[in-house]
Short mmCIF file of C-alpha atoms in Angstrom, two decimals:
data_model
loop_
_atom_site.label_atom_id
_atom_site.label_comp_id
_atom_site.label_asym_id
_atom_site.label_seq_id
_atom_site.Cartn_x
_atom_site.Cartn_y
_atom_site.Cartn_z
CA MET A 6 -13.22 -25.00 -5.23
CA ALA A 7 -15.58 -22.11 -5.56
CA SER A 8 -14.15 -20.93 -8.82
CA GLU A 9 -14.73 -24.40 -10.29
CA SER A 10 -18.21 -25.07 -9.09
CA VAL A 11 -19.81 -21.79 -9.91
CA ARG A 12 -20.31 -21.27 -13.60
CA GLU A 13 -20.32 -17.60 -14.31
CA GLN A 14 -23.53 -16.18 -15.55
CA THR A 15 -23.75 -15.48 -19.23
CA GLY A 16 -25.68 -12.30 -18.72
CA ARG A 17 -29.17 -11.78 -20.05
CA ALA A 18 -32.22 -12.39 -17.91
CA ALA A 19 -30.65 -14.86 -15.52
CA ALA A 20 -28.24 -12.25 -14.28
CA GLY A 21 -30.99 -9.81 -13.49
CA LEU A 22 -32.93 -12.43 -11.59
CA GLN A 23 -29.89 -13.40 -9.58
CA GLU A 24 -28.73 -9.93 -8.94
CA SER A 25 -31.83 -8.13 -7.74
CA PRO A 26 -32.49 -9.98 -4.48
CA ARG A 27 -28.83 -9.90 -3.49
CA HIS A 28 -28.62 -6.25 -4.24
CA ASP A 29 -31.62 -5.53 -2.04
CA ALA A 30 -30.26 -7.68 0.77
CA ARG A 31 -26.97 -5.86 0.72
CA ARG A 32 -28.73 -2.58 1.18
CA SER A 33 -30.26 -3.72 4.47
CA THR A 34 -26.98 -4.98 5.88
CA ALA A 35 -23.90 -3.30 7.25
CA ASP A 36 -21.84 -3.05 4.08
CA GLY A 37 -18.54 -2.56 5.84
CA ALA A 38 -18.88 -5.69 7.95
CA ARG A 39 -19.71 -7.81 4.93
CA ASP A 40 -16.89 -6.43 2.83
CA SER A 41 -14.34 -7.16 5.51
CA ALA A 42 -15.22 -10.85 5.64
CA PRO A 43 -13.82 -12.43 2.48
CA GLY A 44 -14.50 -15.93 3.76
CA ALA A 45 -11.42 -17.47 2.16
CA PRO A 46 -8.92 -19.66 4.01
CA ALA A 47 -5.76 -17.77 4.84
CA ASP A 48 -3.42 -20.40 3.44
CA ALA A 49 -5.02 -21.23 0.09
CA GLY A 50 -2.33 -19.62 -2.05
CA ALA A 51 -1.45 -15.97 -2.36
CA HIS A 52 -3.81 -13.88 -0.24
CA GLY A 53 -5.88 -17.05 0.24
CA ILE A 54 -7.57 -16.53 -3.09
CA PRO A 55 -7.67 -19.41 -5.56
CA PRO A 56 -6.77 -18.04 -9.00
CA TYR A 57 -9.52 -17.90 -11.58
CA THR A 58 -9.18 -20.94 -13.80
CA GLY A 59 -12.05 -20.23 -16.12
CA ASP A 60 -15.30 -21.89 -16.97
CA PRO A 61 -14.78 -25.65 -16.42
CA LEU A 62 -16.69 -26.39 -19.62
CA ARG A 63 -14.78 -23.90 -21.71
CA ARG A 64 -11.09 -24.14 -20.98
CA PRO A 65 -9.35 -26.74 -23.12
CA ARG A 66 -8.30 -29.97 -21.41
CA ARG A 67 -5.47 -30.89 -23.71
CA PRO A 68 -2.08 -29.18 -23.58
CA LEU A 69 -1.49 -26.38 -26.01
CA VAL A 70 0.60 -27.50 -28.95
CA PRO A 71 3.90 -25.58 -29.07
CA VAL A 72 4.63 -24.03 -32.43
CA ALA A 73 7.98 -22.64 -33.51
CA PRO A 74 6.69 -20.58 -36.41
CA GLY A 75 8.86 -20.72 -39.52
CA PRO A 76 9.15 -17.91 -42.03
CA GLU A 77 6.02 -19.17 -43.78
CA ALA A 78 3.87 -18.66 -40.70
CA VAL A 79 1.41 -15.84 -41.22
CA GLU A 80 1.24 -15.35 -37.43
CA LEU A 81 4.65 -13.66 -37.53
CA SER A 82 3.00 -10.68 -39.14
CA GLY A 83 -0.14 -8.89 -38.10
CA PRO A 84 -2.76 -6.42 -39.16
CA VAL A 85 -1.72 -2.88 -39.95
CA PHE A 86 -3.78 0.05 -38.72
CA GLY A 87 -3.68 3.63 -39.86
CA PRO A 88 -5.18 7.05 -39.24
CA ALA A 89 -8.27 6.08 -41.22
CA ASP A 90 -9.04 3.36 -38.69
CA VAL A 91 -9.11 5.53 -35.58
CA ASP A 92 -10.56 8.98 -34.98
CA PRO A 93 -8.46 11.17 -32.65
CA LEU A 94 -11.53 11.66 -30.45
CA ASP A 95 -11.80 7.89 -29.95
CA SER A 96 -9.16 8.16 -27.21
CA ASP A 97 -11.18 10.58 -25.08
CA LEU A 98 -14.00 8.61 -23.50
CA THR A 99 -15.28 11.71 -21.70
CA ARG A 100 -16.21 13.45 -24.97
CA GLN A 101 -18.32 10.88 -26.76
CA HIS A 102 -21.69 12.34 -25.77
CA ALA A 103 -23.33 15.75 -25.45
CA GLY A 104 -22.83 15.96 -21.69
CA GLU A 105 -20.11 15.23 -19.20
CA PRO A 106 -19.89 11.73 -17.74
CA LEU A 107 -19.95 11.27 -13.99
CA GLY A 108 -16.80 10.17 -12.23
CA GLU A 109 -13.22 10.93 -11.45
CA ARG A 110 -11.42 11.97 -14.62
CA ILE A 111 -8.20 10.13 -15.32
CA THR A 112 -5.42 10.09 -17.88
CA VAL A 113 -4.07 6.63 -18.62
CA SER A 114 -0.91 6.47 -20.66
CA GLY A 115 2.09 4.24 -21.11
CA ARG A 116 4.40 2.53 -23.51
CA ILE A 117 3.88 -0.67 -25.46
CA ALA A 118 7.06 -2.63 -26.12
CA ASP A 119 8.04 -6.11 -27.22
CA ARG A 120 10.02 -8.46 -25.01
CA ARG A 121 13.27 -6.86 -26.13
CA GLY A 122 12.10 -3.43 -25.09
CA ARG A 123 11.52 -2.12 -28.59
CA PRO A 124 8.52 0.18 -29.00
CA VAL A 125 5.43 -1.12 -30.75
CA ARG A 126 4.68 1.71 -33.16
CA GLY A 127 1.43 2.66 -34.85
CA GLN A 128 -0.51 -0.23 -33.42
CA LEU A 129 -4.07 -0.42 -32.20
CA VAL A 130 -4.92 -0.16 -28.51
CA GLU A 131 -8.55 -0.66 -27.47
CA LEU A 132 -10.03 0.10 -24.06
CA TRP A 133 -13.39 -0.77 -22.55
CA GLN A 134 -14.69 -0.36 -19.04
CA ALA A 135 -17.61 0.08 -16.66
CA ASN A 136 -18.90 3.52 -15.72
CA ALA A 137 -18.30 5.25 -12.40
CA ALA A 138 -21.08 3.17 -10.83
CA GLY A 139 -19.49 -0.06 -11.98
CA ARG A 140 -21.95 -0.80 -14.75
CA TYR A 141 -21.18 -1.51 -18.39
CA ALA A 142 -23.16 0.12 -21.19
CA ASN A 143 -23.72 -3.40 -22.43
CA ARG A 144 -27.05 -5.19 -22.73
CA LEU A 145 -25.62 -8.23 -20.95
CA ASP A 146 -24.92 -6.23 -17.79
CA ARG A 147 -28.26 -6.32 -15.99
CA ARG A 148 -27.01 -5.21 -12.61
CA ARG A 149 -29.06 -2.69 -10.68
CA ALA A 150 -26.69 0.24 -10.93
CA PRO A 151 -27.17 3.41 -12.94
CA LEU A 152 -26.18 3.73 -16.56
CA ASP A 153 -24.58 7.03 -17.48
CA PRO A 154 -26.11 8.55 -20.62
CA ASN A 155 -22.86 10.42 -21.18
CA PHE A 156 -20.55 7.44 -20.94
CA THR A 157 -20.21 4.41 -23.22
CA GLY A 158 -16.86 3.23 -21.96
CA ALA A 159 -15.16 2.18 -25.20
CA GLY A 160 -12.14 3.85 -26.80
CA ARG A 161 -9.32 3.30 -29.26
CA CYS A 162 -6.01 4.84 -30.19
CA LEU A 163 -2.85 4.11 -32.14
CA THR A 164 0.55 4.07 -30.45
CA ASP A 165 2.97 6.81 -31.44
CA ASP A 166 6.54 6.40 -32.66
CA GLU A 167 7.74 5.71 -29.13
CA GLY A 168 5.07 3.09 -28.61
CA ARG A 169 3.02 5.34 -26.36
CA TYR A 170 -0.75 5.29 -26.02
CA HIS A 171 -2.91 7.87 -24.31
CA PHE A 172 -6.51 7.80 -23.06
CA THR A 173 -8.69 10.25 -21.18
CA THR A 174 -11.53 8.57 -19.33
CA ILE A 175 -13.11 8.21 -15.90
CA ARG A 176 -12.15 5.80 -13.17
CA PRO A 177 -14.58 2.87 -13.32
CA GLY A 178 -16.39 1.66 -10.25
CA PRO A 179 -15.98 -1.83 -8.80
CA TYR A 180 -18.87 -4.22 -9.23
CA PRO A 181 -20.05 -7.47 -7.67
CA TRP A 182 -19.25 -10.67 -9.56
CA PRO A 183 -22.65 -12.03 -10.57
CA GLY A 184 -23.54 -15.25 -8.83
CA ARG A 185 -20.75 -15.14 -6.26
CA GLU A 186 -21.26 -14.13 -2.67
CA HIS A 187 -19.36 -11.11 -1.39
CA THR A 188 -17.16 -11.07 -4.46
CA TRP A 189 -16.39 -7.75 -6.08
CA ARG A 190 -14.22 -7.06 -9.08
CA PRO A 191 -11.71 -4.31 -8.33
CA ALA A 192 -11.90 -1.26 -10.57
CA HIS A 193 -10.29 -2.23 -13.86
CA LEU A 194 -9.86 -1.21 -17.48
CA HIS A 195 -9.99 -3.88 -20.17
CA PHE A 196 -7.23 -3.46 -22.76
CA SER A 197 -6.82 -5.05 -26.18
CA LEU A 198 -3.40 -4.70 -27.81
CA PHE A 199 -1.79 -5.63 -31.10
CA GLY A 200 1.90 -6.06 -31.80
CA THR A 201 3.66 -6.38 -35.10
CA ALA A 202 2.89 -10.11 -35.05
CA PHE A 203 -0.43 -11.87 -34.49
CA THR A 204 1.38 -14.04 -31.92
CA GLN A 205 1.71 -10.93 -29.75
CA ARG A 206 -2.03 -10.37 -29.51
CA LEU A 207 -2.99 -9.50 -25.94
CA VAL A 208 -6.22 -8.86 -24.06
CA THR A 209 -5.78 -8.07 -20.40
CA GLN A 210 -6.97 -5.86 -17.56
CA MET A 211 -5.35 -2.87 -15.88
CA TYR A 212 -5.91 -2.20 -12.18
CA PHE A 213 -5.43 0.81 -9.90
CA PRO A 214 -2.76 1.01 -7.21
CA GLY A 215 -3.80 0.58 -3.62
CA ASP A 216 -7.19 -0.94 -4.39
CA PRO A 217 -8.23 -2.99 -1.34
CA LEU A 218 -10.28 -5.30 -3.57
CA LEU A 219 -7.23 -6.58 -5.45
CA ARG A 220 -6.16 -9.10 -2.85
CA TYR A 221 -9.59 -10.74 -3.00
CA ASP A 222 -9.83 -10.90 -6.79
CA SER A 223 -9.36 -14.33 -8.32
CA ILE A 224 -8.99 -12.94 -11.84
CA TRP A 225 -6.12 -10.69 -10.80
CA HIS A 226 -4.56 -13.69 -9.03
CA SER A 227 -4.82 -15.74 -12.22
CA ALA A 228 -2.08 -13.53 -13.71
CA GLY A 229 0.55 -15.49 -11.80
CA ASP A 230 3.02 -14.64 -9.07
CA ALA A 231 3.31 -11.31 -7.28
CA ALA A 232 5.62 -9.87 -9.94
CA ALA A 233 3.26 -10.85 -12.73
CA ARG A 234 0.24 -9.46 -10.90
CA ASP A 235 2.06 -6.21 -10.25
CA ARG A 236 2.54 -5.75 -13.97
CA LEU A 237 -1.22 -5.33 -14.25
CA VAL A 238 -1.34 -2.49 -11.71
CA ALA A 239 -0.83 1.05 -12.99
CA ALA A 240 1.31 3.58 -11.14
CA TYR A 241 -0.09 6.88 -9.99
CA ASP A 242 1.89 9.56 -11.83
CA PRO A 243 1.06 13.10 -10.76
CA GLY A 244 2.96 14.55 -13.70
CA LEU A 245 0.94 12.60 -16.22
CA GLY A 246 -2.46 14.03 -15.43
CA VAL A 247 -3.82 17.30 -16.75
CA SER A 248 -3.48 19.91 -14.02
CA GLY A 249 -6.80 20.70 -12.47
CA SER A 250 -8.57 18.11 -14.59
CA THR A 251 -7.35 14.51 -14.48
CA LEU A 252 -5.44 12.13 -12.23
CA GLY A 253 -2.60 10.47 -14.10
CA TYR A 254 -1.90 6.72 -14.21
CA ARG A 255 1.02 5.18 -16.04
CA TRP A 256 0.81 1.61 -17.26
CA ASP A 257 3.42 0.05 -19.54
CA VAL A 258 2.80 -3.16 -21.46
CA VAL A 259 5.21 -5.78 -22.76
CA LEU A 260 3.88 -8.01 -25.51
CA ASP A 261 4.91 -11.65 -25.51
CA GLY A 262 5.43 -13.96 -28.45
CA PRO A 263 7.78 -14.10 -31.41
CA ALA A 264 7.66 -11.56 -34.23
CA ALA A 265 9.15 -11.57 -37.70
CA THR A 266 11.76 -8.97 -36.80
CA TRP A 267 13.31 -11.33 -34.27
CA ALA A 268 14.13 -13.88 -36.92
CA GLU A 269 15.50 -11.16 -39.19
CA GLU A 270 17.91 -10.18 -36.46
CA GLY A 271 19.07 -13.76 -36.04
CA ARG A 272 17.61 -14.26 -32.62
CA MET B 15 18.12 3.43 -24.54
CA ALA B 16 16.23 5.34 -21.93
CA SER B 17 13.13 3.34 -21.18
CA VAL B 18 13.92 -0.27 -22.01
CA ILE B 19 11.69 -2.64 -20.10
CA PRO B 20 13.60 -5.70 -18.87
CA ALA B 21 13.28 -8.67 -21.19
CA GLY B 22 11.17 -11.60 -20.15
CA THR B 23 8.61 -9.56 -18.28
CA ALA B 24 5.67 -9.92 -20.60
CA THR B 25 2.39 -8.48 -19.39
CA PRO B 26 0.05 -11.33 -18.41
CA ALA B 27 -3.20 -11.89 -20.28
CA GLN B 28 -6.56 -11.72 -18.53
CA THR B 29 -10.00 -12.95 -19.52
CA VAL B 30 -11.93 -10.83 -22.00
CA GLY B 31 -14.96 -11.16 -19.71
CA PRO B 32 -18.59 -11.07 -20.80
CA PHE B 33 -18.95 -7.35 -21.50
CA HIS B 34 -16.97 -6.66 -24.68
CA GLY B 35 -19.83 -6.64 -27.17
CA HIS B 36 -20.29 -2.86 -27.12
CA ALA B 37 -16.59 -2.18 -27.57
CA LEU B 38 -14.74 -4.61 -29.81
CA PRO B 39 -17.01 -5.54 -32.75
CA PHE B 40 -16.97 -3.13 -35.71
CA ALA B 41 -19.04 -2.74 -38.86
CA GLY B 42 -18.04 -5.22 -41.54
CA GLY B 43 -15.70 -6.99 -39.16
CA GLY B 44 -16.61 -10.42 -40.49
CA ALA B 45 -16.31 -9.47 -44.15
CA PRO B 46 -12.73 -8.62 -45.10
CA ALA B 47 -13.36 -9.70 -48.69
CA PRO B 48 -13.73 -6.67 -50.96
CA ALA B 49 -17.34 -6.17 -52.02
CA GLY B 50 -18.34 -8.46 -54.84
CA HIS B 51 -14.91 -10.08 -55.15
CA PRO B 52 -15.36 -13.23 -57.27
CA GLN B 53 -12.97 -15.32 -55.17
CA THR B 54 -14.86 -14.68 -51.94
CA VAL B 55 -15.28 -17.72 -49.73
CA THR B 56 -17.49 -18.14 -46.69
CA VAL B 57 -16.14 -19.86 -43.60
CA HIS B 58 -18.70 -20.52 -40.92
CA GLY B 59 -19.24 -22.75 -37.93
CA ALA B 60 -19.99 -22.91 -34.25
CA VAL B 61 -17.94 -22.50 -31.10
CA LEU B 62 -18.93 -25.30 -28.71
CA ASP B 63 -18.15 -25.96 -25.05
CA GLY B 64 -17.39 -29.26 -23.34
CA ALA B 65 -21.08 -30.13 -23.10
CA GLY B 66 -21.52 -29.51 -26.81
CA ASP B 67 -23.46 -26.34 -26.08
CA PRO B 68 -22.91 -23.24 -28.18
CA VAL B 69 -20.72 -20.46 -26.82
CA PRO B 70 -22.79 -17.35 -27.53
CA ASP B 71 -20.29 -14.72 -26.40
CA ALA B 72 -17.09 -15.64 -28.22
CA LEU B 73 -15.04 -13.15 -30.20
CA LEU B 74 -13.04 -14.58 -33.08
CA GLU B 75 -10.23 -12.82 -34.88
CA PHE B 76 -8.75 -14.02 -38.16
CA TRP B 77 -5.47 -13.02 -39.74
CA GLN B 78 -4.31 -14.37 -43.08
CA ALA B 79 -2.33 -13.94 -46.25
CA GLY B 80 -4.06 -12.69 -49.36
CA PRO B 81 -4.54 -14.86 -52.45
CA ASP B 82 -1.04 -13.88 -53.61
CA GLY B 83 0.46 -15.56 -50.53
CA SER B 84 1.73 -12.43 -48.83
CA ALA B 85 0.44 -10.89 -45.62
CA PRO B 86 -1.35 -7.63 -46.37
CA ALA B 87 0.27 -4.50 -44.96
CA VAL B 88 -2.79 -2.40 -45.70
CA PRO B 89 -4.60 -0.30 -43.09
CA GLY B 90 -8.33 0.09 -43.01
CA ALA B 91 -9.53 -3.05 -41.26
CA LEU B 92 -11.66 -1.06 -38.81
CA ARG B 93 -13.12 1.32 -41.40
CA ARG B 94 -13.41 -0.87 -44.45
CA ASP B 95 -13.52 0.92 -47.77
CA GLY B 96 -14.86 -2.11 -49.65
CA LEU B 97 -11.79 -2.14 -51.89
CA ALA B 98 -8.69 -3.12 -49.95
CA PHE B 99 -8.09 -6.57 -48.53
CA THR B 100 -6.58 -6.02 -45.08
CA GLY B 101 -6.38 -9.69 -44.04
CA PHE B 102 -7.90 -9.01 -40.62
CA ALA B 103 -11.38 -9.95 -39.44
CA ARG B 104 -13.24 -9.89 -36.14
CA VAL B 105 -16.60 -11.57 -35.59
CA THR B 106 -18.72 -12.50 -32.61
CA THR B 107 -20.76 -15.64 -32.20
CA GLY B 108 -24.52 -15.37 -31.97
CA ARG B 109 -26.90 -16.98 -29.52
CA ASP B 110 -26.43 -20.26 -31.38
CA GLY B 111 -22.65 -20.03 -31.07
CA HIS B 112 -22.38 -19.53 -34.82
CA TYR B 113 -20.06 -17.19 -36.69
CA VAL B 114 -19.70 -16.29 -40.36
CA LEU B 115 -16.59 -15.00 -42.12
CA ARG B 116 -16.51 -13.82 -45.73
CA THR B 117 -12.95 -13.61 -46.92
CA LEU B 118 -10.55 -14.40 -49.73
CA PRO B 119 -8.73 -17.73 -49.91
CA PRO B 120 -5.18 -17.45 -48.57
CA GLY B 121 -2.34 -18.14 -50.96
CA GLY B 122 0.89 -19.74 -49.82
CA ALA B 123 0.36 -21.50 -46.52
CA PRO B 124 -3.30 -22.55 -46.85
CA TYR B 125 -4.66 -21.48 -43.50
CA LEU B 126 -6.23 -18.68 -41.51
CA ALA B 127 -4.73 -17.79 -38.15
CA VAL B 128 -7.40 -17.60 -35.45
CA CYS B 129 -7.45 -15.98 -32.03
CA LEU B 130 -10.43 -16.87 -29.84
CA PHE B 131 -11.64 -14.85 -26.88
CA ALA B 132 -14.57 -15.71 -24.60
CA ARG B 133 -15.86 -15.26 -21.11
CA GLY B 134 -14.61 -18.18 -19.05
CA LEU B 135 -11.25 -18.42 -20.82
CA PRO B 136 -8.47 -17.09 -18.56
CA GLN B 137 -6.68 -16.08 -21.72
CA HIS B 138 -7.18 -16.17 -25.46
CA LEU B 139 -6.57 -19.25 -27.59
CA PHE B 140 -4.80 -19.54 -30.93
CA THR B 141 -5.69 -22.05 -33.60
CA ARG B 142 -5.71 -22.33 -37.42
CA VAL B 143 -8.27 -23.05 -40.12
CA TYR B 144 -6.72 -25.11 -42.92
CA PHE B 145 -8.45 -25.44 -46.27
CA THR B 146 -6.21 -28.32 -47.30
CA LEU B 147 -3.74 -30.40 -45.32
CA PRO B 148 -0.35 -29.95 -47.00
CA GLY B 149 2.20 -32.67 -46.36
CA HIS B 150 5.07 -30.33 -45.56
CA ASP B 151 3.43 -28.28 -42.83
CA PRO B 152 5.53 -28.57 -39.62
CA LEU B 153 2.59 -28.15 -37.27
CA LEU B 154 0.41 -30.71 -39.02
CA ALA B 155 3.30 -33.16 -39.30
CA ALA B 156 3.69 -33.10 -35.52
CA LEU B 157 0.03 -33.95 -34.87
CA PRO B 158 -1.65 -37.37 -34.81
CA PRO B 159 -4.13 -37.74 -37.69
CA ASP B 160 -7.26 -37.36 -35.59
CA ARG B 161 -5.97 -34.15 -34.00
CA ARG B 162 -4.89 -32.84 -37.39
CA LEU B 163 -8.45 -33.10 -38.67
CA THR B 164 -9.71 -30.67 -36.04
CA LEU B 165 -7.91 -27.92 -37.99
CA LEU B 166 -9.43 -28.75 -41.38
CA ALA B 167 -12.38 -26.80 -42.72
CA ALA B 168 -14.92 -29.07 -44.40
CA PRO B 169 -16.43 -28.11 -47.75
CA ASP B 170 -20.06 -27.11 -47.25
CA PRO B 171 -21.84 -28.34 -50.37
CA GLY B 172 -25.09 -26.66 -49.33
CA HIS B 173 -23.71 -23.19 -49.87
CA HIS B 174 -21.76 -21.43 -52.60
CA ARG B 175 -17.99 -21.46 -52.01
CA ALA B 176 -18.53 -22.23 -48.32
CA HIS B 177 -16.57 -24.16 -45.72
CA ARG B 178 -17.56 -25.31 -42.27
CA PHE B 179 -15.20 -24.96 -39.32
CA ASP B 180 -16.39 -25.70 -35.80
CA ILE B 181 -14.26 -24.94 -32.76
CA ARG B 182 -14.62 -27.40 -29.87
CA LEU B 183 -13.16 -26.14 -26.63
CA GLN B 184 -13.24 -29.61 -25.04
CA GLY B 185 -14.24 -33.19 -25.74
CA ASP B 186 -13.16 -36.07 -27.96
CA ARG B 187 -12.69 -33.75 -30.89
CA GLU B 188 -11.22 -30.84 -28.96
CA THR B 189 -9.69 -28.39 -31.42
CA VAL B 190 -5.91 -28.13 -31.44
CA PHE B 191 -4.89 -24.89 -29.73
CA LEU B 192 -1.44 -23.44 -30.21
CA ASP B 193 1.27 -22.00 -28.04
CA PHE B 194 3.54 -19.56 -29.85
CA ALA B 195 4.99 -17.99 -26.74
CA THR B 196 7.15 -20.85 -25.53
CA PRO B 197 8.23 -22.69 -28.68
CA ARG B 198 9.92 -26.01 -27.99
CA SER B 199 10.89 -24.94 -24.51
CA GLY B 200 8.31 -27.07 -22.78
CA ALA B 201 4.61 -27.40 -23.33
CA ALA B 202 2.38 -25.01 -21.48
CA PRO B 203 -0.66 -26.51 -19.82
CA GLY B 204 -3.96 -26.01 -21.53
CA ALA B 205 -5.41 -24.11 -18.61
CA LEU B 206 -3.04 -21.54 -17.26
#
């Protein structure tokens, strides 16, 4: 299986060496024809894409050990964040530099809730992403695509009393998966979320509706069945954007895992 | 209520990927102990893959009780003031797979909760660092002795108030990783 045999690159010099020749080759070829040939068997699971199962040397081989945390378990609580931790400007990724970043401006907002639908209030939401050209302002990303001096691609905010978060940013570009032929990551935002309990910790990726790259993306497919994958795709919401300025995307998140308040309520 | 999301529809996790180093680490992330605190302990070790090679791009988060045994409810973990103990830490591994945490010893249950993120993990992993192995701990009681030992930090006599805790993602001494999401309702597989 391709996803098993190809160890992802770890960045650094190797990535640059791998990437440059392929990038040049792509330029001299009909891009459209190549992109329309995913090369995956039509019956190998949903969309013919084997789900990403991780680095074969990194994912644990033994089953996870189930834990029913008792009242003594520190994991039923979690870190507390406050206004001193996050600057209000941290949630606007288009205003972190002197100039304006390139790209399509977007508003991304939604509600964070626990599995019972209760809002997760005052908690930390972190966002990181590639720029409009699909490159990260990260020394490990050696791809030949332009950096944007006006875009770092990292933001933070705290949820409000209704569990809502709000970011202003630009839509990231897709980018080729280093070391894999004809494999592009769909445009995505990386999200890091905290609940009231450490057990609810979540890092995931948000995708954009209607992206033709989704059906070819093994990482998106690793989320599970169609319903689970759909929960990672934001909804276009014309009312959410700033008129004349940003396109609006709504993406709600439900955090898994037990929290102390469940036990208090006799769940 | 107006906008209740149906129960049981948790948002799936996705890999942290390789490109988080410019976004998630923060100044002082590995040093939750207040400056100069006399009880400060150092916990350090390596994250290792199935070939025994270091994992140079892991992100480790720690959450713990303070020395008084209670979980801190104190903000300021991201902008440390050097005074408050927030109980939360975030460190990355270096090129040698090594991390260092400077914290206070937890009171009550004698462990640190750990959440591990790395490229190549479809989702994060939970584990614990125990400083002692108490007899009444329900998790430890359910583990065979050799597995139990993977959760025990070893005193590091070469350094002042230091403990060594390596995390092995695979192999004979694979670290015990925990599943809080589906307690007792059937074990989840280790990979997805």
